[in-house]
Amino acid sequence: MLALASVTDSLVKLATHVIGSLGLAGVALLTTTTGIVGVPGTEPTMLFAGFNVFQHHLTLVGIIIFGLIGDVLGASIAYWIGYFGHRELLERQGSKIHLSSRRIDRASGWFERYGAPVVVVSRLIPAARAAFPYAAGVAEMPFSRFAPLVALGSIPWIVGLAILGREVGSNWQHWRHNLGYVDYAAVAILVIGVLWLIVRRIRAGRDTAATDVAA
């Protein structure tokens, strides 16, 4: 998963060029395309946007708002593709949107097992965040429930990357070659999220058993 989540230098260059040319519109555009096809990635997009805040070219509030708009919009488009296209379309066309059958299977399995909470957790995982909106669409999760969960998960991810990019400041050129550390942090968040879901499921099972015994 870490290998899939690695951010290549070419993607970093793409993010810097688009944001440098389009500003806030570029931030929204890149986060939207990332939500649909997984590239160039929210990491290089928001970190470089944060660097622009450091240089006083953009504002922190601005890149967070436009980053969130694009991130939620991209996830929403992915959801509707999954909803109307169903699993068969994703399996046939998945390679065009950098989405393998294995990732679809994994996302669907997690979604079926843990339900809605996994949508929130998945927004914090670079290698998985693009797959789960498709899985939610295929599972026909109500969009009125999906959208708030996606936004809830996107907020800490987008805000955190934006602030980190601003704080990196003049060390951007050094950090752009070490974006893999973001993936390690995301994996740590994944582990915590999985443990939380497991504990929650165990407790729910115990409560059910206790209720049955009492009855």
mmCIF file of N, CA and C in Angstrom, residues 97-199:
data_model
loop_
_atom_site.group_PDB
_atom_site.id
_atom_site.type_symbol
_atom_site.label_atom_id
_atom_site.label_comp_id
_atom_site.label_asym_id
_atom_site.label_seq_id
_atom_site.Cartn_x
_atom_site.Cartn_y
_atom_site.Cartn_z
ATOM 1 N N ILE A 97 -8.995 4.838 -14.581
ATOM 2 C CA ILE A 97 -9.082 5.760 -13.444
ATOM 3 C C ILE A 97 -8.185 5.293 -12.299
ATOM 4 N N HIS A 98 -7.146 4.500 -12.662
ATOM 5 C CA HIS A 98 -6.166 4.008 -11.690
ATOM 6 C C HIS A 98 -6.843 3.265 -10.541
ATOM 7 N N LEU A 99 -7.832 2.434 -10.889
ATOM 8 C CA LEU A 99 -8.584 1.704 -9.869
ATOM 9 C C LEU A 99 -8.641 0.232 -10.283
ATOM 10 N N SER A 100 -7.853 -0.601 -9.612
ATOM 11 C CA SER A 100 -7.785 -2.015 -9.950
ATOM 12 C C SER A 100 -8.942 -2.784 -9.322
ATOM 13 N N SER A 101 -9.206 -3.976 -9.856
ATOM 14 C CA SER A 101 -10.254 -4.838 -9.305
ATOM 15 C C SER A 101 -9.953 -5.190 -7.856
ATOM 16 N N ARG A 102 -8.674 -5.343 -7.546
ATOM 17 C CA ARG A 102 -8.279 -5.679 -6.176
ATOM 18 C C ARG A 102 -8.656 -4.563 -5.211
ATOM 19 N N ARG A 103 -8.437 -3.320 -5.620
ATOM 20 C CA ARG A 103 -8.791 -2.191 -4.753
ATOM 21 C C ARG A 103 -10.304 -2.072 -4.605
ATOM 22 N N ILE A 104 -11.026 -2.365 -5.682
ATOM 23 C CA ILE A 104 -12.490 -2.343 -5.606
ATOM 24 C C ILE A 104 -12.971 -3.410 -4.626
ATOM 25 N N ASP A 105 -12.397 -4.619 -4.746
ATOM 26 C CA ASP A 105 -12.774 -5.712 -3.847
ATOM 27 C C ASP A 105 -12.491 -5.349 -2.392
ATOM 28 N N ARG A 106 -11.308 -4.784 -2.155
ATOM 29 C CA ARG A 106 -10.921 -4.431 -0.791
ATOM 30 C C ARG A 106 -11.852 -3.365 -0.222
ATOM 31 N N ALA A 107 -12.127 -2.333 -1.019
ATOM 32 C CA ALA A 107 -13.005 -1.264 -0.549
ATOM 33 C C ALA A 107 -14.414 -1.776 -0.302
ATOM 34 N N SER A 108 -14.909 -2.621 -1.213
ATOM 35 C CA SER A 108 -16.257 -3.168 -1.049
ATOM 36 C C SER A 108 -16.348 -4.040 0.190
ATOM 37 N N GLY A 109 -15.295 -4.847 0.412
ATOM 38 C CA GLY A 109 -15.285 -5.706 1.587
ATOM 39 C C GLY A 109 -15.303 -4.918 2.884
ATOM 40 N N TRP A 110 -14.479 -3.875 2.935
ATOM 41 C CA TRP A 110 -14.449 -3.026 4.128
ATOM 42 C C TRP A 110 -15.788 -2.331 4.314
ATOM 43 N N PHE A 111 -16.341 -1.864 3.216
ATOM 44 C CA PHE A 111 -17.600 -1.130 3.315
ATOM 45 C C PHE A 111 -18.719 -2.034 3.806
ATOM 46 N N GLU A 112 -18.775 -3.256 3.266
ATOM 47 C CA GLU A 112 -19.811 -4.201 3.675
ATOM 48 C C GLU A 112 -19.637 -4.635 5.123
ATOM 49 N N ARG A 113 -18.394 -4.708 5.583
ATOM 50 C CA ARG A 113 -18.132 -5.196 6.935
ATOM 51 C C ARG A 113 -18.352 -4.130 7.996
ATOM 52 N N TYR A 114 -17.861 -2.903 7.702
ATOM 53 C CA TYR A 114 -17.890 -1.864 8.730
ATOM 54 C C TYR A 114 -18.922 -0.772 8.491
ATOM 55 N N GLY A 115 -19.444 -0.685 7.281
ATOM 56 C CA GLY A 115 -20.496 0.273 7.018
ATOM 57 C C GLY A 115 -20.022 1.708 6.901
ATOM 58 N N ALA A 116 -20.898 2.632 7.255
ATOM 59 C CA ALA A 116 -20.671 4.062 7.050
ATOM 60 C C ALA A 116 -19.388 4.611 7.686
ATOM 61 N N PRO A 117 -18.991 4.190 8.918
ATOM 62 C CA PRO A 117 -17.789 4.780 9.524
ATOM 63 C C PRO A 117 -16.532 4.642 8.679
ATOM 64 N N VAL A 118 -16.466 3.585 7.861
ATOM 65 C CA VAL A 118 -15.266 3.386 7.065
ATOM 66 C C VAL A 118 -15.110 4.476 6.012
ATOM 67 N N VAL A 119 -16.204 5.117 5.610
ATOM 68 C CA VAL A 119 -16.125 6.219 4.651
ATOM 69 C C VAL A 119 -15.297 7.358 5.242
ATOM 70 N N VAL A 120 -15.525 7.663 6.511
ATOM 71 C CA VAL A 120 -14.774 8.721 7.185
ATOM 72 C C VAL A 120 -13.311 8.346 7.287
ATOM 73 N N VAL A 121 -13.029 7.136 7.770
ATOM 74 C CA VAL A 121 -11.648 6.688 7.958
ATOM 75 C C VAL A 121 -10.898 6.638 6.630
ATOM 76 N N SER A 122 -11.580 6.207 5.573
ATOM 77 C CA SER A 122 -10.919 6.059 4.272
ATOM 78 C C SER A 122 -10.414 7.379 3.715
ATOM 79 N N ARG A 123 -10.999 8.501 4.127
ATOM 80 C CA ARG A 123 -10.559 9.804 3.633
ATOM 81 C C ARG A 123 -9.185 10.184 4.161
ATOM 82 N N LEU A 124 -8.683 9.412 5.126
ATOM 83 C CA LEU A 124 -7.383 9.685 5.720
ATOM 84 C C LEU A 124 -6.315 8.722 5.215
ATOM 85 N N ILE A 125 -6.650 7.921 4.197
ATOM 86 C CA ILE A 125 -5.727 6.904 3.697
ATOM 87 C C ILE A 125 -5.416 7.174 2.227
ATOM 88 N N PRO A 126 -4.190 7.591 1.897
ATOM 89 C CA PRO A 126 -3.863 7.948 0.503
ATOM 90 C C PRO A 126 -4.194 6.870 -0.508
ATOM 91 N N ALA A 127 -3.859 5.613 -0.231
ATOM 92 C CA ALA A 127 -4.039 4.550 -1.214
ATOM 93 C C ALA A 127 -5.474 4.089 -1.339
ATOM 94 N N ALA A 128 -6.320 4.437 -0.380
ATOM 95 C CA ALA A 128 -7.685 3.916 -0.373
ATOM 96 C C ALA A 128 -8.748 4.974 -0.567
ATOM 97 N N ARG A 129 -8.418 6.246 -0.339
ATOM 98 C CA ARG A 129 -9.456 7.280 -0.309
ATOM 99 C C ARG A 129 -10.174 7.434 -1.647
ATOM 100 N N ALA A 130 -9.505 7.093 -2.747
ATOM 101 C CA ALA A 130 -10.156 7.225 -4.051
ATOM 102 C C ALA A 130 -11.073 6.052 -4.359
ATOM 103 N N ALA A 131 -10.870 4.898 -3.697
ATOM 104 C CA ALA A 131 -11.650 3.704 -4.024
ATOM 105 C C ALA A 131 -12.984 3.649 -3.288
ATOM 106 N N PHE A 132 -13.032 4.131 -2.068
ATOM 107 C CA PHE A 132 -14.233 3.963 -1.252
ATOM 108 C C PHE A 132 -15.458 4.717 -1.769
ATOM 109 N N PRO A 133 -15.328 5.900 -2.339
ATOM 110 C CA PRO A 133 -16.522 6.536 -2.907
ATOM 111 C C PRO A 133 -17.162 5.691 -4.001
ATOM 112 N N TYR A 134 -16.347 5.041 -4.835
ATOM 113 C CA TYR A 134 -16.896 4.144 -5.848
ATOM 114 C C TYR A 134 -17.640 2.988 -5.192
ATOM 115 N N ALA A 135 -17.027 2.410 -4.137
ATOM 116 C CA ALA A 135 -17.654 1.285 -3.436
ATOM 117 C C ALA A 135 -18.970 1.713 -2.794
ATOM 118 N N ALA A 136 -18.998 2.916 -2.233
ATOM 119 C CA ALA A 136 -20.236 3.416 -1.623
ATOM 120 C C ALA A 136 -21.323 3.590 -2.672
ATOM 121 N N GLY A 137 -20.939 4.027 -3.866
ATOM 122 C CA GLY A 137 -21.912 4.176 -4.950
ATOM 123 C C GLY A 137 -22.443 2.839 -5.411
ATOM 124 N N VAL A 138 -21.547 1.872 -5.573
ATOM 125 C CA VAL A 138 -21.961 0.536 -5.990
ATOM 126 C C VAL A 138 -22.918 -0.067 -4.966
ATOM 127 N N ALA A 139 -22.624 0.181 -3.667
ATOM 128 C CA ALA A 139 -23.474 -0.340 -2.601
ATOM 129 C C ALA A 139 -24.773 0.448 -2.453
ATOM 130 N N GLU A 140 -24.918 1.513 -3.257
ATOM 131 C CA GLU A 140 -26.108 2.365 -3.249
ATOM 132 C C GLU A 140 -26.383 2.969 -1.863
ATOM 133 N N MET A 141 -25.297 3.371 -1.214
ATOM 134 C CA MET A 141 -25.438 4.097 0.040
ATOM 135 C C MET A 141 -26.140 5.421 -0.252
ATOM 136 N N PRO A 142 -27.124 5.818 0.533
ATOM 137 C CA PRO A 142 -27.813 7.092 0.270
ATOM 138 C C PRO A 142 -26.823 8.258 0.203
ATOM 139 N N PHE A 143 -26.911 9.048 -0.856
ATOM 140 C CA PHE A 143 -25.962 10.152 -1.023
ATOM 141 C C PHE A 143 -26.093 11.171 0.099
ATOM 142 N N SER A 144 -27.309 11.335 0.617
ATOM 143 C CA SER A 144 -27.518 12.280 1.714
ATOM 144 C C SER A 144 -26.745 11.882 2.960
ATOM 145 N N ARG A 145 -26.408 10.605 3.059
ATOM 146 C CA ARG A 145 -25.599 10.117 4.164
ATOM 147 C C ARG A 145 -24.122 10.103 3.794
ATOM 148 N N PHE A 146 -23.836 9.796 2.542
ATOM 149 C CA PHE A 146 -22.460 9.692 2.059
ATOM 150 C C PHE A 146 -21.730 11.034 2.101
ATOM 151 N N ALA A 147 -22.356 12.079 1.559
ATOM 152 C CA ALA A 147 -21.693 13.382 1.421
ATOM 153 C C ALA A 147 -21.205 13.960 2.747
ATOM 154 N N PRO A 148 -22.026 13.979 3.812
ATOM 155 C CA PRO A 148 -21.530 14.519 5.088
ATOM 156 C C PRO A 148 -20.369 13.708 5.669
ATOM 157 N N LEU A 149 -20.401 12.385 5.474
ATOM 158 C CA LEU A 149 -19.325 11.540 5.982
ATOM 159 C C LEU A 149 -18.018 11.810 5.240
ATOM 160 N N VAL A 150 -18.120 11.994 3.931
ATOM 161 C CA VAL A 150 -16.932 12.317 3.133
ATOM 162 C C VAL A 150 -16.346 13.653 3.576
ATOM 163 N N ALA A 151 -17.210 14.644 3.749
ATOM 164 C CA ALA A 151 -16.745 15.965 4.185
ATOM 165 C C ALA A 151 -16.098 15.879 5.553
ATOM 166 N N LEU A 152 -16.691 15.094 6.453
ATOM 167 C CA LEU A 152 -16.154 14.946 7.807
ATOM 168 C C LEU A 152 -14.753 14.336 7.775
ATOM 169 N N GLY A 153 -14.548 13.359 6.909
ATOM 170 C CA GLY A 153 -13.232 12.748 6.802
ATOM 171 C C GLY A 153 -12.230 13.608 6.056
ATOM 172 N N SER A 154 -12.710 14.402 5.103
ATOM 173 C CA SER A 154 -11.808 15.233 4.301
ATOM 174 C C SER A 154 -11.262 16.430 5.079
ATOM 175 N N ILE A 155 -12.042 16.951 6.014
ATOM 176 C CA ILE A 155 -11.635 18.163 6.730
ATOM 177 C C ILE A 155 -10.277 18.016 7.411
ATOM 178 N N PRO A 156 -10.055 17.017 8.282
ATOM 179 C CA PRO A 156 -8.746 16.929 8.936
ATOM 180 C C PRO A 156 -7.610 16.654 7.953
ATOM 181 N N TRP A 157 -7.894 15.901 6.891
ATOM 182 C CA TRP A 157 -6.855 15.575 5.909
ATOM 183 C C TRP A 157 -6.414 16.819 5.139
ATOM 184 N N ILE A 158 -7.374 17.548 4.603
ATOM 185 C CA ILE A 158 -7.061 18.738 3.813
ATOM 186 C C ILE A 158 -6.454 19.840 4.692
ATOM 187 N N VAL A 159 -7.053 20.067 5.841
ATOM 188 C CA VAL A 159 -6.547 21.111 6.751
ATOM 189 C C VAL A 159 -5.143 20.772 7.212
ATOM 190 N N GLY A 160 -4.922 19.506 7.587
ATOM 191 C CA GLY A 160 -3.605 19.093 8.067
ATOM 192 C C GLY A 160 -2.521 19.272 7.022
ATOM 193 N N LEU A 161 -2.799 18.863 5.786
ATOM 194 C CA LEU A 161 -1.817 19.011 4.712
ATOM 195 C C LEU A 161 -1.552 20.478 4.390
ATOM 196 N N ALA A 162 -2.605 21.288 4.413
ATOM 197 C CA ALA A 162 -2.439 22.715 4.116
ATOM 198 C C ALA A 162 -1.548 23.391 5.157
ATOM 199 N N ILE A 163 -1.803 23.108 6.411
ATOM 200 C CA ILE A 163 -1.003 23.712 7.484
ATOM 201 C C ILE A 163 0.439 23.197 7.433
ATOM 202 N N LEU A 164 0.590 21.890 7.172
ATOM 203 C CA LEU A 164 1.932 21.331 7.071
ATOM 204 C C LEU A 164 2.713 21.991 5.946
ATOM 205 N N GLY A 165 2.053 22.173 4.796
ATOM 206 C CA GLY A 165 2.720 22.828 3.676
ATOM 207 C C GLY A 165 3.150 24.241 4.003
ATOM 208 N N ARG A 166 2.312 24.972 4.742
ATOM 209 C CA ARG A 166 2.666 26.332 5.142
ATOM 210 C C ARG A 166 3.842 26.323 6.112
ATOM 211 N N GLU A 167 3.821 25.386 7.068
ATOM 212 C CA GLU A 167 4.875 25.345 8.078
ATOM 213 C C GLU A 167 6.201 24.879 7.507
ATOM 214 N N VAL A 168 6.156 24.041 6.477
ATOM 215 C CA VAL A 168 7.385 23.600 5.831
ATOM 216 C C VAL A 168 8.135 24.792 5.265
ATOM 217 N N GLY A 169 7.355 25.726 4.693
ATOM 218 C CA GLY A 169 7.932 26.989 4.243
ATOM 219 C C GLY A 169 9.095 26.848 3.291
ATOM 220 N N SER A 170 10.206 27.435 3.657
ATOM 221 C CA SER A 170 11.369 27.486 2.776
ATOM 222 C C SER A 170 12.003 26.112 2.572
ATOM 223 N N ASN A 171 11.611 25.109 3.348
ATOM 224 C CA ASN A 171 12.162 23.762 3.192
ATOM 225 C C ASN A 171 11.360 22.927 2.202
ATOM 226 N N TRP A 172 10.481 23.566 1.418
ATOM 227 C CA TRP A 172 9.636 22.836 0.480
ATOM 228 C C TRP A 172 10.444 21.941 -0.442
ATOM 229 N N GLN A 173 11.539 22.441 -1.012
ATOM 230 C CA GLN A 173 12.318 21.662 -1.967
ATOM 231 C C GLN A 173 12.858 20.382 -1.338
ATOM 232 N N HIS A 174 13.164 20.431 -0.042
ATOM 233 C CA HIS A 174 13.624 19.236 0.661
ATOM 234 C C HIS A 174 12.459 18.299 0.927
ATOM 235 N N TRP A 175 11.349 18.853 1.362
ATOM 236 C CA TRP A 175 10.190 18.042 1.729
ATOM 237 C C TRP A 175 9.523 17.387 0.528
ATOM 238 N N ARG A 176 9.610 18.004 -0.623
ATOM 239 C CA ARG A 176 8.934 17.446 -1.800
ATOM 240 C C ARG A 176 9.476 16.073 -2.147
ATOM 241 N N HIS A 177 10.701 15.768 -1.700
ATOM 242 C CA HIS A 177 11.299 14.461 -1.956
ATOM 243 C C HIS A 177 11.067 13.486 -0.805
ATOM 244 N N ASN A 178 10.351 13.937 0.217
ATOM 245 C CA ASN A 178 10.118 13.094 1.389
ATOM 246 C C ASN A 178 8.636 13.001 1.731
ATOM 247 N N LEU A 179 7.786 13.105 0.713
ATOM 248 C CA LEU A 179 6.350 13.065 0.952
ATOM 249 C C LEU A 179 5.874 11.688 1.387
ATOM 250 N N GLY A 180 6.728 10.679 1.271
ATOM 251 C CA GLY A 180 6.349 9.339 1.698
ATOM 252 C C GLY A 180 6.019 9.272 3.174
ATOM 253 N N TYR A 181 6.610 10.204 3.972
ATOM 254 C CA TYR A 181 6.318 10.201 5.401
ATOM 255 C C TYR A 181 4.845 10.478 5.662
ATOM 256 N N VAL A 182 4.213 11.197 4.779
ATOM 257 C CA VAL A 182 2.771 11.437 4.910
ATOM 258 C C VAL A 182 2.026 10.110 4.842
ATOM 259 N N ASP A 183 2.508 9.211 3.990
ATOM 260 C CA ASP A 183 1.873 7.907 3.858
ATOM 261 C C ASP A 183 2.010 7.088 5.132
ATOM 262 N N TYR A 184 3.188 7.162 5.776
ATOM 263 C CA TYR A 184 3.372 6.433 7.028
ATOM 264 C C TYR A 184 2.409 6.941 8.091
ATOM 265 N N ALA A 185 2.242 8.243 8.140
ATOM 266 C CA ALA A 185 1.298 8.816 9.103
ATOM 267 C C ALA A 185 -0.114 8.351 8.808
ATOM 268 N N ALA A 186 -0.444 8.280 7.519
ATOM 269 C CA ALA A 186 -1.784 7.833 7.136
ATOM 270 C C ALA A 186 -2.015 6.378 7.517
ATOM 271 N N VAL A 187 -0.967 5.549 7.376
ATOM 272 C CA VAL A 187 -1.098 4.148 7.758
ATOM 273 C C VAL A 187 -1.336 4.027 9.263
ATOM 274 N N ALA A 188 -0.650 4.882 10.034
ATOM 275 C CA ALA A 188 -0.871 4.879 11.483
ATOM 276 C C ALA A 188 -2.319 5.233 11.806
ATOM 277 N N ILE A 189 -2.857 6.214 11.078
ATOM 278 C CA ILE A 189 -4.255 6.592 11.262
ATOM 279 C C ILE A 189 -5.165 5.429 10.873
ATOM 280 N N LEU A 190 -4.797 4.716 9.805
ATOM 281 C CA LEU A 190 -5.581 3.558 9.375
ATOM 282 C C LEU A 190 -5.647 2.506 10.472
ATOM 283 N N VAL A 191 -4.492 2.205 11.077
ATOM 284 C CA VAL A 191 -4.446 1.197 12.133
ATOM 285 C C VAL A 191 -5.340 1.601 13.298
ATOM 286 N N ILE A 192 -5.252 2.870 13.683
ATOM 287 C CA ILE A 192 -6.089 3.359 14.776
ATOM 288 C C ILE A 192 -7.566 3.238 14.412
ATOM 289 N N GLY A 193 -7.894 3.602 13.181
ATOM 290 C CA GLY A 193 -9.284 3.523 12.735
ATOM 291 C C GLY A 193 -9.806 2.096 12.727
ATOM 292 N N VAL A 194 -8.977 1.160 12.262
ATOM 293 C CA VAL A 194 -9.384 -0.247 12.235
ATOM 294 C C VAL A 194 -9.625 -0.769 13.646
ATOM 295 N N LEU A 195 -8.695 -0.437 14.556
ATOM 296 C CA LEU A 195 -8.848 -0.865 15.946
ATOM 297 C C LEU A 195 -10.133 -0.312 16.552
ATOM 298 N N TRP A 196 -10.429 0.945 16.234
ATOM 299 C CA TRP A 196 -11.650 1.566 16.763
ATOM 300 C C TRP A 196 -12.894 0.850 16.242
ATOM 301 N N LEU A 197 -12.886 0.514 14.960
ATOM 302 C CA LEU A 197 -14.028 -0.183 14.373
ATOM 303 C C LEU A 197 -14.196 -1.574 14.969
ATOM 304 N N ILE A 198 -13.067 -2.260 15.202
ATOM 305 C CA ILE A 198 -13.129 -3.604 15.779
ATOM 306 C C ILE A 198 -13.688 -3.560 17.193
ATOM 307 N N VAL A 199 -13.157 -2.625 17.997
ATOM 308 C CA VAL A 199 -13.638 -2.480 19.372
ATOM 309 C C VAL A 199 -15.122 -2.140 19.384
#
